[in-house]
Coordinates of C-alpha atoms in Angstrom, one line a residue:
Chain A
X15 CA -2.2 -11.6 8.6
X16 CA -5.5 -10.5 7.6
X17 CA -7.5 -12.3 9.7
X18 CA -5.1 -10.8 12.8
X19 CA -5.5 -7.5 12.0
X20 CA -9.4 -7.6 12.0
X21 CA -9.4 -9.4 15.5
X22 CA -6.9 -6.7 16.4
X23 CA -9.1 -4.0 15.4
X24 CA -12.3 -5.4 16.7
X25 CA -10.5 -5.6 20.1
X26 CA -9.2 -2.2 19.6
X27 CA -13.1 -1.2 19.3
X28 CA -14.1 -3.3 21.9
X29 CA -11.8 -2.2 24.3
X30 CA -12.7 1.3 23.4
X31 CA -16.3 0.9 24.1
X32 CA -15.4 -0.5 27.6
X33 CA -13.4 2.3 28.7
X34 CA -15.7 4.9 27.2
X35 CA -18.3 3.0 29.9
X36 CA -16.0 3.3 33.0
X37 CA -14.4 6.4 32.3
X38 CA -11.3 4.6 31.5
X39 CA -8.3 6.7 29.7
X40 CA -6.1 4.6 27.8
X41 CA -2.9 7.5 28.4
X42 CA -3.9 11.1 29.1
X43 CA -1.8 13.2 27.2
X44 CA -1.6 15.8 30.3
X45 CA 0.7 14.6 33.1
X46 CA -0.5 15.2 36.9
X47 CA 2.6 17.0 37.7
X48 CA 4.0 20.4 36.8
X49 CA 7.2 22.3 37.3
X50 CA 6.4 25.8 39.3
X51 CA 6.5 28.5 36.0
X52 CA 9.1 30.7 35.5
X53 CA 8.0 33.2 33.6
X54 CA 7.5 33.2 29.6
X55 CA 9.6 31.5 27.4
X56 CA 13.1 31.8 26.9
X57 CA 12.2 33.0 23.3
X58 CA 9.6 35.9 24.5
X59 CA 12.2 36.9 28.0
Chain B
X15 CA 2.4 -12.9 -30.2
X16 CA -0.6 -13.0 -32.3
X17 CA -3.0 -16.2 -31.5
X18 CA -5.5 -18.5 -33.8
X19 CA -7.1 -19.7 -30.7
X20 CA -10.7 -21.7 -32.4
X21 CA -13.4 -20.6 -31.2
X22 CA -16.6 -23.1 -29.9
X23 CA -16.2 -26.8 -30.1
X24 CA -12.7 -28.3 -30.7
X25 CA -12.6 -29.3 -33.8
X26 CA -12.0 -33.0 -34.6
X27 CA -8.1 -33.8 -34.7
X28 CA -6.1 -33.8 -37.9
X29 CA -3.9 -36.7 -38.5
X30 CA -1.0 -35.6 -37.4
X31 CA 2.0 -35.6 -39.9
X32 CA 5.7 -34.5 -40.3
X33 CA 7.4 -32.3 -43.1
X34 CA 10.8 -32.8 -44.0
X35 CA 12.9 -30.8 -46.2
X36 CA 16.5 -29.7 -47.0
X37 CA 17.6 -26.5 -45.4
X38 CA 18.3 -24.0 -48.6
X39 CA 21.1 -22.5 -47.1
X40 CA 23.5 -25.4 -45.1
X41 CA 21.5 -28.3 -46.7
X42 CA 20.5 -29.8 -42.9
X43 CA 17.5 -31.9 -42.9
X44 CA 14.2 -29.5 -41.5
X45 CA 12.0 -31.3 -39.7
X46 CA 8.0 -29.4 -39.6
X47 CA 6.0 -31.3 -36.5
X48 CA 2.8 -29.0 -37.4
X49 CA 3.1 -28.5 -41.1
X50 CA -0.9 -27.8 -41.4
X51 CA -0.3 -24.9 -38.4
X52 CA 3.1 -24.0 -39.1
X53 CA 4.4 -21.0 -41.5
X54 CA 8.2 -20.5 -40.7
X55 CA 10.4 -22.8 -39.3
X56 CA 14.3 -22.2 -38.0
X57 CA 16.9 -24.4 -39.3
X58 CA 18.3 -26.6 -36.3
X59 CA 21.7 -26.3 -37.6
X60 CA 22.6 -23.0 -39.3
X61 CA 19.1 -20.9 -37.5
X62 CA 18.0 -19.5 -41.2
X63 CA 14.3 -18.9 -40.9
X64 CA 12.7 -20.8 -43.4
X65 CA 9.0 -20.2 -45.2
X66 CA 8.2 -23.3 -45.1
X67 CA 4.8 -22.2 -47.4
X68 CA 7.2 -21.3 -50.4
X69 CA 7.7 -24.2 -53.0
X70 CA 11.4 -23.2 -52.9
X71 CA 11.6 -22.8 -49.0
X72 CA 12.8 -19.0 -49.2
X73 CA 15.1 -17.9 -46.6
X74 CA 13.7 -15.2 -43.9
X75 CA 16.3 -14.7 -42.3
X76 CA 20.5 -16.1 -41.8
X77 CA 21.7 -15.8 -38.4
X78 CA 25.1 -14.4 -38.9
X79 CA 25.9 -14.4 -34.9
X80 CA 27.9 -16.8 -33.5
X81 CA 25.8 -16.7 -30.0
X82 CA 23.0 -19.2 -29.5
X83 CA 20.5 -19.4 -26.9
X84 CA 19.6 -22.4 -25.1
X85 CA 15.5 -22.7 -24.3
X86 CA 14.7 -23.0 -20.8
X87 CA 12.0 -25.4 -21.7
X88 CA 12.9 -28.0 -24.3
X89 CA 10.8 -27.6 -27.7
X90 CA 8.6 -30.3 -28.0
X91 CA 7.9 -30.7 -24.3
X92 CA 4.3 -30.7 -23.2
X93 CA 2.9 -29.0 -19.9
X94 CA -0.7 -28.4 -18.9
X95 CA -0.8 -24.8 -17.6
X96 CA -4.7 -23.2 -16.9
X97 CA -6.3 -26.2 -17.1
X98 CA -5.2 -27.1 -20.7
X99 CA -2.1 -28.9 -22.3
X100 CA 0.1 -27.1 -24.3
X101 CA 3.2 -28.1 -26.7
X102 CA 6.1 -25.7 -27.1
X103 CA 7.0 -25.8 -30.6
X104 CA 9.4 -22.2 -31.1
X105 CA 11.1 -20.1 -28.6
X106 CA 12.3 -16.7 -29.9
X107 CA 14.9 -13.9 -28.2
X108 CA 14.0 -10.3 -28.2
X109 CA 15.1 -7.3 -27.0
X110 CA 14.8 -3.9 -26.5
X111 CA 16.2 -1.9 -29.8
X112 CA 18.0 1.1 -27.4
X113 CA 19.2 -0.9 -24.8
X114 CA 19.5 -4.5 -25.4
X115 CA 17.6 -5.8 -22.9
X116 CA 16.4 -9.0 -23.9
X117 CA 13.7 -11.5 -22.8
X118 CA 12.3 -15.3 -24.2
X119 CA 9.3 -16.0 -25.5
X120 CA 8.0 -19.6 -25.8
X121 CA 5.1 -20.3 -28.3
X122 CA 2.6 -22.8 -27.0
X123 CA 0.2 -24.7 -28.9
X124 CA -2.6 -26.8 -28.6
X125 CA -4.7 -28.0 -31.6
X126 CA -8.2 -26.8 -30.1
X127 CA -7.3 -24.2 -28.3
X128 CA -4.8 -22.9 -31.1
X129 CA -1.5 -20.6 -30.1
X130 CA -0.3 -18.7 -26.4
X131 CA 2.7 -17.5 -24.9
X132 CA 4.8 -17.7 -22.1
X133 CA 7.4 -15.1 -21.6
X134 CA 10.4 -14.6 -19.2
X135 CA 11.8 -12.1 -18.4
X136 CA 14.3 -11.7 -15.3
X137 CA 12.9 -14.9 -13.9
X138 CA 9.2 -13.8 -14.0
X139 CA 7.2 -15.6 -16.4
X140 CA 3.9 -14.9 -17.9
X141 CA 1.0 -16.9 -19.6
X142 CA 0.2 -14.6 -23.1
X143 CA -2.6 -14.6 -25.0
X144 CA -3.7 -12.7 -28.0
X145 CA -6.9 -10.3 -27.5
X146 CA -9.0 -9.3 -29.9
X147 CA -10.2 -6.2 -28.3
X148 CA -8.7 -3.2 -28.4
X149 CA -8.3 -1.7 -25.5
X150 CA -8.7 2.0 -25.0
X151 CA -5.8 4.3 -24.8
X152 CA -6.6 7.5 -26.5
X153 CA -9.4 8.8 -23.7
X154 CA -7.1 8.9 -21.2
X155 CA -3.5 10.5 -22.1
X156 CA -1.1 10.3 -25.5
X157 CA -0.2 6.7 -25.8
X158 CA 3.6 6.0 -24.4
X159 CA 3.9 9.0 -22.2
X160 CA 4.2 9.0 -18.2
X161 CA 0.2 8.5 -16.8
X162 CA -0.7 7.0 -20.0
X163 CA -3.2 3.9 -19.6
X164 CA -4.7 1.7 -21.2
X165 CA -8.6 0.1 -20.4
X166 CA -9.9 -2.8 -21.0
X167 CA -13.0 -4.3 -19.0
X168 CA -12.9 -1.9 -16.6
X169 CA -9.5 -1.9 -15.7
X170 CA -6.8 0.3 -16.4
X171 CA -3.1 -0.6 -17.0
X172 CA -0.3 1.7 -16.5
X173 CA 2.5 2.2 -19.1
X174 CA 5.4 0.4 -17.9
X175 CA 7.5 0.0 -21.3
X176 CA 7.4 1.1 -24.6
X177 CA 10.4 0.9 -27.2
X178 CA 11.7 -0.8 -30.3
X179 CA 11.9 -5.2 -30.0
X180 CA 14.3 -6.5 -32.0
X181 CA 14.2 -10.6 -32.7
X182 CA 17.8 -11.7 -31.8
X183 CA 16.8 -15.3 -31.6
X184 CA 14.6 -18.0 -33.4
X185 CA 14.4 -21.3 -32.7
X186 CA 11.5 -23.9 -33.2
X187 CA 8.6 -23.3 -35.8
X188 CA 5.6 -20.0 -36.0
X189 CA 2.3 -19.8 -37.8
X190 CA 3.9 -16.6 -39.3
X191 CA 6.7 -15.5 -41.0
X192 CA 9.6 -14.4 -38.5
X193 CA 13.1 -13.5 -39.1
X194 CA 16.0 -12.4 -37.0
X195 CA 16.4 -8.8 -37.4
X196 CA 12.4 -8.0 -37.0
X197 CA 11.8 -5.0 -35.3
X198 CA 8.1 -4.1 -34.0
X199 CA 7.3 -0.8 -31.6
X200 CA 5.9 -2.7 -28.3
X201 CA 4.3 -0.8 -25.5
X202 CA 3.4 -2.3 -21.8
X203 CA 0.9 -1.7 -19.6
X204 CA 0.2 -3.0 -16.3
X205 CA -2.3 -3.6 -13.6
X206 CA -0.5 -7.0 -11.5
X207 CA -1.3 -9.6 -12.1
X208 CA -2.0 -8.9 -15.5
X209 CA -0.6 -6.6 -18.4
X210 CA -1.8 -5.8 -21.6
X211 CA 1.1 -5.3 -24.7
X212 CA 0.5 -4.2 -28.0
X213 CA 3.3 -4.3 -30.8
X214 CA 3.2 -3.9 -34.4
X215 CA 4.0 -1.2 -37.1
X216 CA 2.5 0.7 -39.3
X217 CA 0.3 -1.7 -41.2
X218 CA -0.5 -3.9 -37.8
X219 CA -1.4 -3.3 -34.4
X220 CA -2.0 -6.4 -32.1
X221 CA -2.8 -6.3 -28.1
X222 CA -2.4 -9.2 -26.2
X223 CA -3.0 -9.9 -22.5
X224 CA -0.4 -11.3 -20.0
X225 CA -1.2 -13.2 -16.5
X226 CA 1.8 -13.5 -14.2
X227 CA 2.7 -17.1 -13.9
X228 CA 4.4 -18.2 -10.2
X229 CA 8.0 -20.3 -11.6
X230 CA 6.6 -23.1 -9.4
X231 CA 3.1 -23.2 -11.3
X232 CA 6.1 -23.7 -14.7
X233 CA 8.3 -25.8 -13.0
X234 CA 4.9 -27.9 -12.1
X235 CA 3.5 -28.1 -15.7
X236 CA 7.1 -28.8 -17.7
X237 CA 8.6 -30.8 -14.6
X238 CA 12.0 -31.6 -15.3
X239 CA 12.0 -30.1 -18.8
X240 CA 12.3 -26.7 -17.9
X241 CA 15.2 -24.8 -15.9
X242 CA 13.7 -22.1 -13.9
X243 CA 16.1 -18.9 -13.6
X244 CA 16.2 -17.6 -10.4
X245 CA 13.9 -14.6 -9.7
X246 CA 15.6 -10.8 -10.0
X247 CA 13.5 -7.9 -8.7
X248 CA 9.5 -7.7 -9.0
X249 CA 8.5 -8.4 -12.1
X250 CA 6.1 -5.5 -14.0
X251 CA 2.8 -7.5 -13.1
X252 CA 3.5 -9.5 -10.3
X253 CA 1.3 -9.2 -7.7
X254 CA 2.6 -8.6 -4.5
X255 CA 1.4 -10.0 -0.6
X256 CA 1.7 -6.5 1.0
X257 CA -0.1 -5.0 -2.0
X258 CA -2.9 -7.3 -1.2
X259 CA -2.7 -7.0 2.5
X260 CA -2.7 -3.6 2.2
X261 CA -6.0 -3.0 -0.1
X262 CA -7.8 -5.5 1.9
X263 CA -6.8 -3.9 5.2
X264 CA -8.0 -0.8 3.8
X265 CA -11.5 -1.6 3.8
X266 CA -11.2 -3.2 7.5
X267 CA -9.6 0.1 8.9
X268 CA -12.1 2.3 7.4
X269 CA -14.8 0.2 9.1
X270 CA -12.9 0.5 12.3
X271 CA -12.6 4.5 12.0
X272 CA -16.4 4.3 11.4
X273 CA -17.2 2.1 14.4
X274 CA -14.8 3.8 16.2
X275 CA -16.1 7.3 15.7
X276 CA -19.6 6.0 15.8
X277 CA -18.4 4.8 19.4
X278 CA -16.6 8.6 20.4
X279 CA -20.1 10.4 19.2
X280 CA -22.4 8.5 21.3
X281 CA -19.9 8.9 24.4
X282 CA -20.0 12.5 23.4
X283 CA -23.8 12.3 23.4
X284 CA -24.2 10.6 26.7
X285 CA -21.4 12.0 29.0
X286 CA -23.2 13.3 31.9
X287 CA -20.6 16.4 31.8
X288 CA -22.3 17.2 35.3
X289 CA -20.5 19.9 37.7
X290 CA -20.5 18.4 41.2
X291 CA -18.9 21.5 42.7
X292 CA -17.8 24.9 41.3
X293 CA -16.3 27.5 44.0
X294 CA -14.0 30.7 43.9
X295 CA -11.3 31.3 45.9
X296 CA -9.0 34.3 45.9
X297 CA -4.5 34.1 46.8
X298 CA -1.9 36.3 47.5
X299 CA 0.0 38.0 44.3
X300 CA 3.7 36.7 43.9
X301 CA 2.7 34.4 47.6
X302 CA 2.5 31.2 48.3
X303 CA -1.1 30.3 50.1
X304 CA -1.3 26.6 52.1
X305 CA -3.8 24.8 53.4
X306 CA -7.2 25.3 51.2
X307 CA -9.9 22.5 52.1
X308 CA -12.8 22.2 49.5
X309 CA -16.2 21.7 51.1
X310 CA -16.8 18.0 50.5
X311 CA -18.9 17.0 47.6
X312 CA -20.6 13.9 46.1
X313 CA -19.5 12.0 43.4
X314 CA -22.0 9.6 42.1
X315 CA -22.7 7.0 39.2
X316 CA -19.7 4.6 39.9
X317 CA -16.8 4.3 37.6
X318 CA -16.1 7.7 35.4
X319 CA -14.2 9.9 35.2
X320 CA -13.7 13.3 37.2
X321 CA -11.8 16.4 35.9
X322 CA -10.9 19.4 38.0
X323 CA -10.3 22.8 36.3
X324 CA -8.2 25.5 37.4
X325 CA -9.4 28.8 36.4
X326 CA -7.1 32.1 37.6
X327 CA -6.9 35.8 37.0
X328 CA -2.9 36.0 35.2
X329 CA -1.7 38.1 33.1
X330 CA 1.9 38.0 32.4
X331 CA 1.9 36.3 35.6
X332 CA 1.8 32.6 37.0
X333 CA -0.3 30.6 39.5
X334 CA 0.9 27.7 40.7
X335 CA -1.6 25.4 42.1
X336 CA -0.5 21.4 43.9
X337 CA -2.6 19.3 46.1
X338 CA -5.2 16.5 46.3
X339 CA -8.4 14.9 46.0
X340 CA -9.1 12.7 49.0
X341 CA -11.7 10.1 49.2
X342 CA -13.4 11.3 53.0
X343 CA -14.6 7.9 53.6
X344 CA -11.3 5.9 52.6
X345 CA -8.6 8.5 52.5
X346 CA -7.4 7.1 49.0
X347 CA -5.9 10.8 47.5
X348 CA -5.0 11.4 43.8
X349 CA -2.4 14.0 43.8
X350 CA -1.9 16.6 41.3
X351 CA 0.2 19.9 40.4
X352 CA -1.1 22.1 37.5
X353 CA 0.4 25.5 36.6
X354 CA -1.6 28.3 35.0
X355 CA 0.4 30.9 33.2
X356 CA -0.4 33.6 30.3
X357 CA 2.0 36.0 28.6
X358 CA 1.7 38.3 25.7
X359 CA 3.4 41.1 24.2
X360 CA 4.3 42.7 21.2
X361 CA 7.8 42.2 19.6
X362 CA 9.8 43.4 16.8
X363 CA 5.9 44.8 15.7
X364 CA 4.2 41.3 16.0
X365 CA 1.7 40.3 18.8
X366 CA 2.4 36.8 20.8
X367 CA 0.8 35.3 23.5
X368 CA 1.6 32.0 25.3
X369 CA 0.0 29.8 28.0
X370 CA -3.6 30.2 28.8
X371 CA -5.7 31.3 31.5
X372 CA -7.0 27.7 32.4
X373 CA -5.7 24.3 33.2
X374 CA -7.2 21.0 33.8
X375 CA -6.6 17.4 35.9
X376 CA -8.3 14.5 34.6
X377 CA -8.7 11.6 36.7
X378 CA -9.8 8.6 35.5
X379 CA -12.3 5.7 36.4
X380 CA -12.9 7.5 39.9
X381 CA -15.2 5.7 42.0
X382 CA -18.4 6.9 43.5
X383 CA -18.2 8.5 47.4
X384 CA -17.5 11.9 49.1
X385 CA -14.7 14.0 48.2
X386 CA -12.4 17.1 48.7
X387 CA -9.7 18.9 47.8
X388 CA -6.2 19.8 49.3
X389 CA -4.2 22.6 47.5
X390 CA -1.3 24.8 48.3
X391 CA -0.9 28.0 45.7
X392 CA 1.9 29.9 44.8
X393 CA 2.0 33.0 42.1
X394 CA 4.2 35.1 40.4
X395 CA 5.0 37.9 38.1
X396 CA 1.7 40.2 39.4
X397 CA 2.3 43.6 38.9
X398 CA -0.7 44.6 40.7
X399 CA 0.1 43.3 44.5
X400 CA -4.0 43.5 45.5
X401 CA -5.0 39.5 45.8
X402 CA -6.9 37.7 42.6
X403 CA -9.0 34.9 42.0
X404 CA -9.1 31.8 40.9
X405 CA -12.0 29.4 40.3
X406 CA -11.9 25.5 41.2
X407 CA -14.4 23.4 38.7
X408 CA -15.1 19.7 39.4
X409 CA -16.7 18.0 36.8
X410 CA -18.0 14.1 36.5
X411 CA -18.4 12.2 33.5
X412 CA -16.5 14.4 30.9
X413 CA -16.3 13.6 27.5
X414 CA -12.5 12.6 26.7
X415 CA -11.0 12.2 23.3
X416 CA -7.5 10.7 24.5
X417 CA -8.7 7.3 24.0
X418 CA -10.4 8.1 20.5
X419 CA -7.3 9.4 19.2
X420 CA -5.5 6.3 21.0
X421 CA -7.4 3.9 19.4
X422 CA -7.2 5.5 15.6
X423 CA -3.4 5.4 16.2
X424 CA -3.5 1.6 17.1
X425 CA -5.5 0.3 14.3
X426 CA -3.8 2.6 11.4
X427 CA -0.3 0.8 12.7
X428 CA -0.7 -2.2 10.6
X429 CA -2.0 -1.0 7.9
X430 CA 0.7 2.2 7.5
X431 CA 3.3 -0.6 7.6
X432 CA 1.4 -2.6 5.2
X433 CA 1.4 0.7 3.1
X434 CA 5.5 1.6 3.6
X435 CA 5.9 -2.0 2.8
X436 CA 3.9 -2.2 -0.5
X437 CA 4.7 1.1 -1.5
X438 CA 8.9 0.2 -0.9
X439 CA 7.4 -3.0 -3.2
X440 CA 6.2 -0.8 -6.1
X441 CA 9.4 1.7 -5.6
X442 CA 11.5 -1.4 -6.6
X443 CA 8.6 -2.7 -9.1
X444 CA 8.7 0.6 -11.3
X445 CA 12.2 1.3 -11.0
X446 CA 12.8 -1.2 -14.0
X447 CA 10.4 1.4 -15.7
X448 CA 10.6 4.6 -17.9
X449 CA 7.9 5.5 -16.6
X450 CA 8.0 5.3 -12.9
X451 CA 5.0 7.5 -10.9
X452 CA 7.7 7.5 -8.3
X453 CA 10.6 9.2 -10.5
X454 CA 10.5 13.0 -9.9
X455 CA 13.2 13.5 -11.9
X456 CA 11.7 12.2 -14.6

């Protein structure tokens, strides 16, 4: 169980080193669409 | 559970002889295997305790009870447990004064290697030795209170029981005097898979050391001799796989974390961060505007990213910007839509502000060639109707941290489960406890 989670984790690192050297993003946290705004929030209308 | 144990050489081996007498009170015959080691002795038949050391063997004890306990492992059998053969000659009940919890003891001997211990309790057994010294309790806490410990060889036991032992039981012969009816004040304290006890009055104080014994390493030494009970719970000091997993994995994730930060600061250090094109443009208040065209640019150095900010004059108002970047050479486009919006105000006395001034497209592992830009705007909310600006950046190589925080979440998933699982572990552990880190109540 050990021995998987360290071959886990050094994938984890290598993987990371790759993308870091093509620019690669695993998930970006900001989508590349957006609903037209409507003004403040409910909360602050 | 005081020991003898010699010390250097093994001596050469007595003869061994047997000691027979009369039982003073029910007149059975007594039969003393070790009458050289051997102080007391229980009578088969009626369970008096008998010193056997007094010319008129004196009665220790009568056993008025009408229950009898049956030894799991049969006196006189022989079973080689750390390396080294031991005999069980007694086997003794106790239990705890308050709530009559009781437990068996087993005394082992070995005429080199003198007397040990195995206890059960619950199904989880352990090997007992005596310990001559004293481990530390006073620098750390009041003995027998929550957080008190123990040390011993640089290791510190947790208090896990303390209370009154009361010998219910005796069976077998003991190099001292015991009697049913003896009371002692016992305190346990563990660090799995060991545990350190001390018990005595008064007059006597005497620590001994416990190692948890697996029923199959007893089963293997006694063979058919012995009937295991099955297992209940966790036992005070057994050790545990996912408390093992999870120390070990410890060290392996902080190693990770330092490799993998070490890996995000040199990205941070060599991201080119290079702006390839930065140009103002200026839309309608509360209109839409269609059809802007970026000059083309270049995007070189193959395979990185490219992120394109949006900067634009609101103030409790919105811009609404959707498009494209196109590849000129191929056509390939990456569509986007980003909104920028930023409202503040004052209510009920207290300031608020929401959204920002700037937003952001990240495109990832964009390769090298000639670019531009296709964007419709739309806006909203302007008070003031005279046209604004807004500012399209376009940046190559930016340092990310998505992937950083991507990777800390994948590696800490094994070892947080190894962590709810252990911890669940020690929950059930110290819930046979008085003393349980985990009882708030307490």
């Amino acid at each position: 169980m050990l021995t998987l989670y360290r071959l886990f984790g050094l994938a984890v690192c290598g993987g990371f080193l790759y993308a870091a050297s093509i620019g690669w993003t695993v998930i970006d946290f900001s989508p590349t669409t957006a609903s037209k705004p409507t003004g403040p929030s409910y909360y602050h209308k | 559970m005081a020991g003898n144990a010699a010390a250097g050489s093994p001596p050469e081996p007595k003869k061994p002889y047997v000691k027979t007498f009369s039982c003073t009170n029910c007149g059975a015959s007594v039969t003393v295997k070790y009458p050289g080691e051997s102080i007391a002795v229980a009578c088969d038949s009626c369970h008096s305790t008998i010193d056997i050391t007094d010319p008129n063997y004196k009665i220790l004890s009568y056993y008025l009870n009408k229950q009898t306990y049956k030894p799991r492992i049969e006196i006189g059998s022989r079973g080689k447990l750390f390396g080294r053969l031991w005999e069980v000659t007694g086997f003794v009940v106790r239990c705890d004064h308050r709530t009559r919890y009781a437990w068996e003891e087993y005394l082992l001997f070995n005429p080199y290697y003198g007397y040990r211990w195995l206890a059960l309790a619950e199904g989880h057994w352990n090997f007992v030795e005596s310990i001559k010294r004293i481990p530390d309790v006073s620098s750390f806490s009041r003995p027998n209170v929550r957080g008190s410990q123990a040390s011993l060889e640089g290791r510190r036991y947790k208090i896990f029981y303390s209370g009154l032992a009361e010998t219910l039981y005796v069976f077998g012969e003991f190099y001292w005097r015991i009697a049913v009816g003896d009371c002692v004040d016992m305190a346990d304290y563990i660090d799995p898979p060991n545990m350190l006890s001390r018990e005595g009055d008064k007059a006597e104080v005497v620590w001994s050391q416990s190692t948890y014994v697996e029923p199959k390493e007893i089963s293997r030494a006694f063979g058919k001799n012995v009937s295991l009970p099955t297992r209940s719970g966790i036992g005070p000091n057994q050790p545990t796989v996912w408390s093992t997993v999870w120390k070990h994995t410890t060290t392996s994730w902080a190693i990770f974390l330092l490799a993998l930060t070490a890996i995000q600061f040199y990205h941070i250090t060599t991201s080119p961060n290079l702006t390839v094109l930065e140009i103002p443009y200026s839309f309608p208040s509360n209109k839409k505007r269609p059809d802007i065209t970026t000059p083309v640019f270049d995007v070189k150095t193959e395979l990185q990213n490219l992120k394109i900010i949006f900067k634009a004059q609101v103030d409790n108002s919105w811009f609404w910007v959707g498009g494209e970047l196109v590849n000129d050479k191929t056509g390939e486009s990456y569509p986007f839509e980003r909104s920028v919006e930023y409202y503040h105000g004052v209510d009920g006395g207290e300031s608020w502000s929401e959204g920002g001034t700037q937003q952001d497209v990240l495109i990832s592992r964009l390769p090298a060639g000639r670019y531009y830009i296709n964007m419709d705007t739309e806006s909203g909310g302007f008070k003031d109707l005279t046209p604004h600006s807004f500012t399209v950046i376009v940046k190559r190589g930016v340092t990310t941290f998505s992937n950083y925080i991507w990777a800390l979440i994948f590696i800490s998933l094994f070892p947080t489960l190894a962590w709810l699982i252990q911890r669940s572990e020690e929950v059930t552990r110290w819930s046979q406890s008085d003393f349980s880190p985990f009882d708030v109540q307490g």
